Amino acid sequence: MWDLDVNRMYVPLNVGKHWISMCVNFVTRSIDVFDCEGLRHPGAVDPFAILIPRIVKAVQSSKSRQYTVSYASMPFLLNKSSSDCGVYALKHIECHLLGLHFSLVNDNNIREARQKIAYDLWEAAIDPVLIERMAKFTPPMTISSALVELE
């Protein structure tokens, strides 16, 4: 059940050539946006505020109400290299999930954060348990019922 079993969802989002991340909170019906450059992206984010309540209503017949969008405040002049926005997007998700302040991730330690993400992915790729599970994975059957129209 949305807002009982699952109370929030984190989403990395590509906006042009830039990565941001969002936290969709099903309990408070809000979307928190994290952008290391402190920019606003209403054209990319606002459609989520309209679409998510419709999806939740379609799968769980609850009240449909548009979600509010807020942008997290970011320290000034992050991502000076202009090439670490993807790392910032992932680390901002991690900070938000763990209740840590965003200022812990900055240009002084973003290179190490990038290396840690790469190492974690490499570790997962050679994990025998994960390899075995992936070898046994069967994709779910596709649903052949009629499409649900979102109002």
PDB file of C-alpha atoms in Angstrom:
ATOM      1  CA  MET A   1       0.000   0.000   0.000  1.00  0.00           C
ATOM      2  CA  TRP A   2       1.277   3.433  -0.930  1.00  0.00           C
ATOM      3  CA  ASP A   3       2.022   5.557   2.147  1.00  0.00           C
ATOM      4  CA  LEU A   4       1.889   2.466   4.393  1.00  0.00           C
ATOM      5  CA  ASP A   5       4.357  -0.085   3.010  1.00  0.00           C
ATOM      6  CA  VAL A   6       6.092   2.480   0.809  1.00  0.00           C
ATOM      7  CA  ASN A   7       6.231   5.991   2.176  1.00  0.00           C
ATOM      8  CA  ARG A   8       8.706   7.596  -0.214  1.00  0.00           C
ATOM      9  CA  MET A   9      10.518   7.043  -3.489  1.00  0.00           C
ATOM     10  CA  TYR A  10      13.834   8.513  -4.594  1.00  0.00           C
ATOM     11  CA  VAL A  11      14.254   9.430  -8.257  1.00  0.00           C
ATOM     12  CA  PRO A  12      17.408  10.541 -10.085  1.00  0.00           C
ATOM     13  CA  LEU A  13      16.280  12.691 -13.012  1.00  0.00           C
ATOM     14  CA  ASN A  14      18.153  13.878 -16.081  1.00  0.00           C
ATOM     15  CA  VAL A  15      17.238  17.408 -17.159  1.00  0.00           C
ATOM     16  CA  GLY A  16      19.047  18.118 -20.398  1.00  0.00           C
ATOM     17  CA  LYS A  17      22.720  17.423 -19.712  1.00  0.00           C
ATOM     18  CA  HIS A  18      22.349  17.750 -15.950  1.00  0.00           C
ATOM     19  CA  TRP A  19      21.352  15.330 -13.169  1.00  0.00           C
ATOM     20  CA  ILE A  20      19.162  16.189 -10.200  1.00  0.00           C
ATOM     21  CA  SER A  21      17.326  13.986  -7.708  1.00  0.00           C
ATOM     22  CA  MET A  22      13.934  14.021  -6.045  1.00  0.00           C
ATOM     23  CA  CYS A  23      12.256  12.496  -3.022  1.00  0.00           C
ATOM     24  CA  VAL A  24       8.569  11.772  -3.585  1.00  0.00           C
ATOM     25  CA  ASN A  25       6.883  11.521  -0.178  1.00  0.00           C
ATOM     26  CA  PHE A  26       3.569   9.641  -0.362  1.00  0.00           C
ATOM     27  CA  VAL A  27       2.622  10.525   3.224  1.00  0.00           C
ATOM     28  CA  THR A  28       3.046  14.305   3.023  1.00  0.00           C
ATOM     29  CA  ARG A  29       2.242  14.378  -0.700  1.00  0.00           C
ATOM     30  CA  SER A  30       5.317  16.386  -1.481  1.00  0.00           C
ATOM     31  CA  ILE A  31       8.329  16.305  -3.769  1.00  0.00           C
ATOM     32  CA  ASP A  32      11.697  17.551  -2.531  1.00  0.00           C
ATOM     33  CA  VAL A  33      14.116  18.434  -5.321  1.00  0.00           C
ATOM     34  CA  PHE A  34      17.892  18.336  -4.875  1.00  0.00           C
ATOM     35  CA  ASP A  35      20.034  20.155  -7.434  1.00  0.00           C
ATOM     36  CA  CYS A  36      23.716  20.747  -6.675  1.00  0.00           C
ATOM     37  CA  GLU A  37      23.613  23.933  -8.753  1.00  0.00           C
ATOM     38  CA  GLY A  38      20.583  25.261  -6.872  1.00  0.00           C
ATOM     39  CA  LEU A  39      18.552  25.699 -10.060  1.00  0.00           C
ATOM     40  CA  ARG A  40      14.824  25.194 -10.513  1.00  0.00           C
ATOM     41  CA  HIS A  41      13.424  22.859 -13.160  1.00  0.00           C
ATOM     42  CA  PRO A  42       9.639  23.342 -13.245  1.00  0.00           C
ATOM     43  CA  GLY A  43       9.325  21.941 -16.772  1.00  0.00           C
ATOM     44  CA  ALA A  44      10.878  18.634 -15.671  1.00  0.00           C
ATOM     45  CA  VAL A  45       9.618  18.403 -12.076  1.00  0.00           C
ATOM     46  CA  ASP A  46       6.092  19.858 -12.092  1.00  0.00           C
ATOM     47  CA  PRO A  47       4.672  17.074 -14.300  1.00  0.00           C
ATOM     48  CA  PHE A  48       5.588  14.617 -11.511  1.00  0.00           C
ATOM     49  CA  ALA A  49       3.460  16.635  -9.077  1.00  0.00           C
ATOM     50  CA  ILE A  50       0.471  16.102 -11.359  1.00  0.00           C
ATOM     51  CA  LEU A  51       1.152  12.563 -12.585  1.00  0.00           C
ATOM     52  CA  ILE A  52       2.103  10.803  -9.327  1.00  0.00           C
ATOM     53  CA  PRO A  53      -1.271  11.357  -7.596  1.00  0.00           C
ATOM     54  CA  ARG A  54      -3.015   9.995 -10.682  1.00  0.00           C
ATOM     55  CA  ILE A  55      -0.861   6.862 -10.677  1.00  0.00           C
ATOM     56  CA  VAL A  56      -1.400   6.324  -6.947  1.00  0.00           C
ATOM     57  CA  LYS A  57      -5.154   6.779  -7.402  1.00  0.00           C
ATOM     58  CA  ALA A  58      -5.208   4.300 -10.307  1.00  0.00           C
ATOM     59  CA  VAL A  59      -3.477   1.569  -8.312  1.00  0.00           C
ATOM     60  CA  GLN A  60      -4.951   2.307  -4.911  1.00  0.00           C
ATOM     61  CA  SER A  61      -8.165   4.286  -5.292  1.00  0.00           C
ATOM     62  CA  SER A  62      -7.119   6.945  -2.805  1.00  0.00           C
ATOM     63  CA  LYS A  63      -7.854  10.640  -2.972  1.00  0.00           C
ATOM     64  CA  SER A  64      -6.009  12.301  -5.835  1.00  0.00           C
ATOM     65  CA  ARG A  65      -4.401  15.578  -4.833  1.00  0.00           C
ATOM     66  CA  GLN A  66      -1.541  17.364  -6.550  1.00  0.00           C
ATOM     67  CA  TYR A  67       1.788  17.121  -4.758  1.00  0.00           C
ATOM     68  CA  THR A  68       3.679  20.211  -3.614  1.00  0.00           C
ATOM     69  CA  VAL A  69       7.183  20.773  -4.959  1.00  0.00           C
ATOM     70  CA  SER A  70       9.991  22.300  -2.905  1.00  0.00           C
ATOM     71  CA  TYR A  71      13.654  22.791  -3.733  1.00  0.00           C
ATOM     72  CA  ALA A  72      16.276  22.020  -1.092  1.00  0.00           C
ATOM     73  CA  SER A  73      18.677  24.831  -0.420  1.00  0.00           C
ATOM     74  CA  MET A  74      22.214  24.058  -1.536  1.00  0.00           C
ATOM     75  CA  PRO A  75      25.565  25.537  -0.582  1.00  0.00           C
ATOM     76  CA  PHE A  76      26.705  28.203  -3.048  1.00  0.00           C
ATOM     77  CA  LEU A  77      28.971  27.207  -5.956  1.00  0.00           C
ATOM     78  CA  LEU A  78      28.820  23.423  -5.840  1.00  0.00           C
ATOM     79  CA  ASN A  79      29.907  21.352  -8.837  1.00  0.00           C
ATOM     80  CA  LYS A  80      32.592  23.754 -10.040  1.00  0.00           C
ATOM     81  CA  SER A  81      33.801  21.093 -12.471  1.00  0.00           C
ATOM     82  CA  SER A  82      30.327  20.937 -14.068  1.00  0.00           C
ATOM     83  CA  SER A  83      30.796  17.175 -14.445  1.00  0.00           C
ATOM     84  CA  ASP A  84      29.851  15.802 -11.036  1.00  0.00           C
ATOM     85  CA  CYS A  85      26.097  16.464 -11.006  1.00  0.00           C
ATOM     86  CA  GLY A  86      25.314  12.728 -11.267  1.00  0.00           C
ATOM     87  CA  VAL A  87      27.452  11.967  -8.227  1.00  0.00           C
ATOM     88  CA  TYR A  88      25.848  14.857  -6.342  1.00  0.00           C
ATOM     89  CA  ALA A  89      22.369  13.569  -7.305  1.00  0.00           C
ATOM     90  CA  LEU A  90      23.135  10.124  -5.828  1.00  0.00           C
ATOM     91  CA  LYS A  91      24.872  11.490  -2.726  1.00  0.00           C
ATOM     92  CA  HIS A  92      21.990  13.902  -2.072  1.00  0.00           C
ATOM     93  CA  ILE A  93      19.617  10.924  -2.114  1.00  0.00           C
ATOM     94  CA  GLU A  94      21.893   9.157   0.372  1.00  0.00           C
ATOM     95  CA  CYS A  95      22.115  12.212   2.652  1.00  0.00           C
ATOM     96  CA  HIS A  96      18.348  12.739   2.621  1.00  0.00           C
ATOM     97  CA  LEU A  97      17.659   9.064   3.278  1.00  0.00           C
ATOM     98  CA  LEU A  98      20.074   8.995   6.227  1.00  0.00           C
ATOM     99  CA  GLY A  99      19.015  12.402   7.583  1.00  0.00           C
ATOM    100  CA  LEU A 100      22.439  13.943   6.957  1.00  0.00           C
ATOM    101  CA  HIS A 101      23.088  17.549   5.977  1.00  0.00           C
ATOM    102  CA  PHE A 102      23.792  18.152   2.282  1.00  0.00           C
ATOM    103  CA  SER A 103      26.868  20.220   3.136  1.00  0.00           C
ATOM    104  CA  LEU A 104      28.696  16.972   3.920  1.00  0.00           C
ATOM    105  CA  VAL A 105      29.059  16.459   0.164  1.00  0.00           C
ATOM    106  CA  ASN A 106      31.060  19.191  -1.527  1.00  0.00           C
ATOM    107  CA  ASP A 107      33.645  19.836  -4.199  1.00  0.00           C
ATOM    108  CA  ASN A 108      36.439  18.942  -1.756  1.00  0.00           C
ATOM    109  CA  ASN A 109      35.241  15.330  -1.396  1.00  0.00           C
ATOM    110  CA  ILE A 110      33.165  14.695  -4.522  1.00  0.00           C
ATOM    111  CA  ARG A 111      36.058  12.924  -6.297  1.00  0.00           C
ATOM    112  CA  GLU A 112      36.267  10.394  -3.452  1.00  0.00           C
ATOM    113  CA  ALA A 113      32.483  10.009  -3.552  1.00  0.00           C
ATOM    114  CA  ARG A 114      32.694   9.252  -7.298  1.00  0.00           C
ATOM    115  CA  GLN A 115      35.399   6.653  -6.658  1.00  0.00           C
ATOM    116  CA  LYS A 116      33.360   5.054  -3.848  1.00  0.00           C
ATOM    117  CA  ILE A 117      30.304   4.716  -6.107  1.00  0.00           C
ATOM    118  CA  ALA A 118      32.463   3.135  -8.828  1.00  0.00           C
ATOM    119  CA  TYR A 119      34.012   0.740  -6.321  1.00  0.00           C
ATOM    120  CA  ASP A 120      30.601  -0.249  -4.891  1.00  0.00           C
ATOM    121  CA  LEU A 121      29.309  -0.971  -8.408  1.00  0.00           C
ATOM    122  CA  TRP A 122      32.406  -3.045  -9.187  1.00  0.00           C
ATOM    123  CA  GLU A 123      31.991  -4.986  -5.915  1.00  0.00           C
ATOM    124  CA  ALA A 124      28.351  -5.703  -6.756  1.00  0.00           C
ATOM    125  CA  ALA A 125      29.311  -6.866 -10.253  1.00  0.00           C
ATOM    126  CA  ILE A 126      31.628  -9.565  -8.869  1.00  0.00           C
ATOM    127  CA  ASP A 127      29.463 -10.580  -5.891  1.00  0.00           C
ATOM    128  CA  PRO A 128      28.790 -14.342  -6.331  1.00  0.00           C
ATOM    129  CA  VAL A 129      25.452 -14.167  -4.499  1.00  0.00           C
ATOM    130  CA  LEU A 130      24.237 -11.333  -6.716  1.00  0.00           C
ATOM    131  CA  ILE A 131      25.516 -13.088  -9.839  1.00  0.00           C
ATOM    132  CA  GLU A 132      23.623 -16.237  -8.857  1.00  0.00           C
ATOM    133  CA  ARG A 133      20.417 -14.307  -8.158  1.00  0.00           C
ATOM    134  CA  MET A 134      20.661 -12.451 -11.446  1.00  0.00           C
ATOM    135  CA  ALA A 135      21.219 -15.720 -13.314  1.00  0.00           C
ATOM    136  CA  LYS A 136      17.960 -17.065 -11.826  1.00  0.00           C
ATOM    137  CA  PHE A 137      15.990 -13.854 -12.396  1.00  0.00           C
ATOM    138  CA  THR A 138      12.855 -14.206 -14.451  1.00  0.00           C
ATOM    139  CA  PRO A 139      11.213 -10.979 -15.616  1.00  0.00           C
ATOM    140  CA  PRO A 140       7.612 -10.596 -14.445  1.00  0.00           C
ATOM    141  CA  MET A 141       4.865 -11.507 -16.858  1.00  0.00           C
ATOM    142  CA  THR A 142       3.516  -8.506 -18.695  1.00  0.00           C
ATOM    143  CA  ILE A 143      -0.022  -7.502 -17.945  1.00  0.00           C
ATOM    144  CA  SER A 144      -2.249  -7.828 -20.965  1.00  0.00           C
ATOM    145  CA  SER A 145      -5.287  -6.081 -19.492  1.00  0.00           C
ATOM    146  CA  ALA A 146      -6.671  -2.856 -20.846  1.00  0.00           C
ATOM    147  CA  LEU A 147      -4.798   0.347 -20.184  1.00  0.00           C
ATOM    148  CA  VAL A 148      -5.952   2.501 -17.294  1.00  0.00           C
ATOM    149  CA  GLU A 149      -6.880   6.016 -18.329  1.00  0.00           C
ATOM    150  CA  LEU A 150      -5.567   8.692 -16.000  1.00  0.00           C
ATOM    151  CA  GLU A 151      -7.945  11.596 -15.618  1.00  0.00           C
TER     152      GLU A 151
END
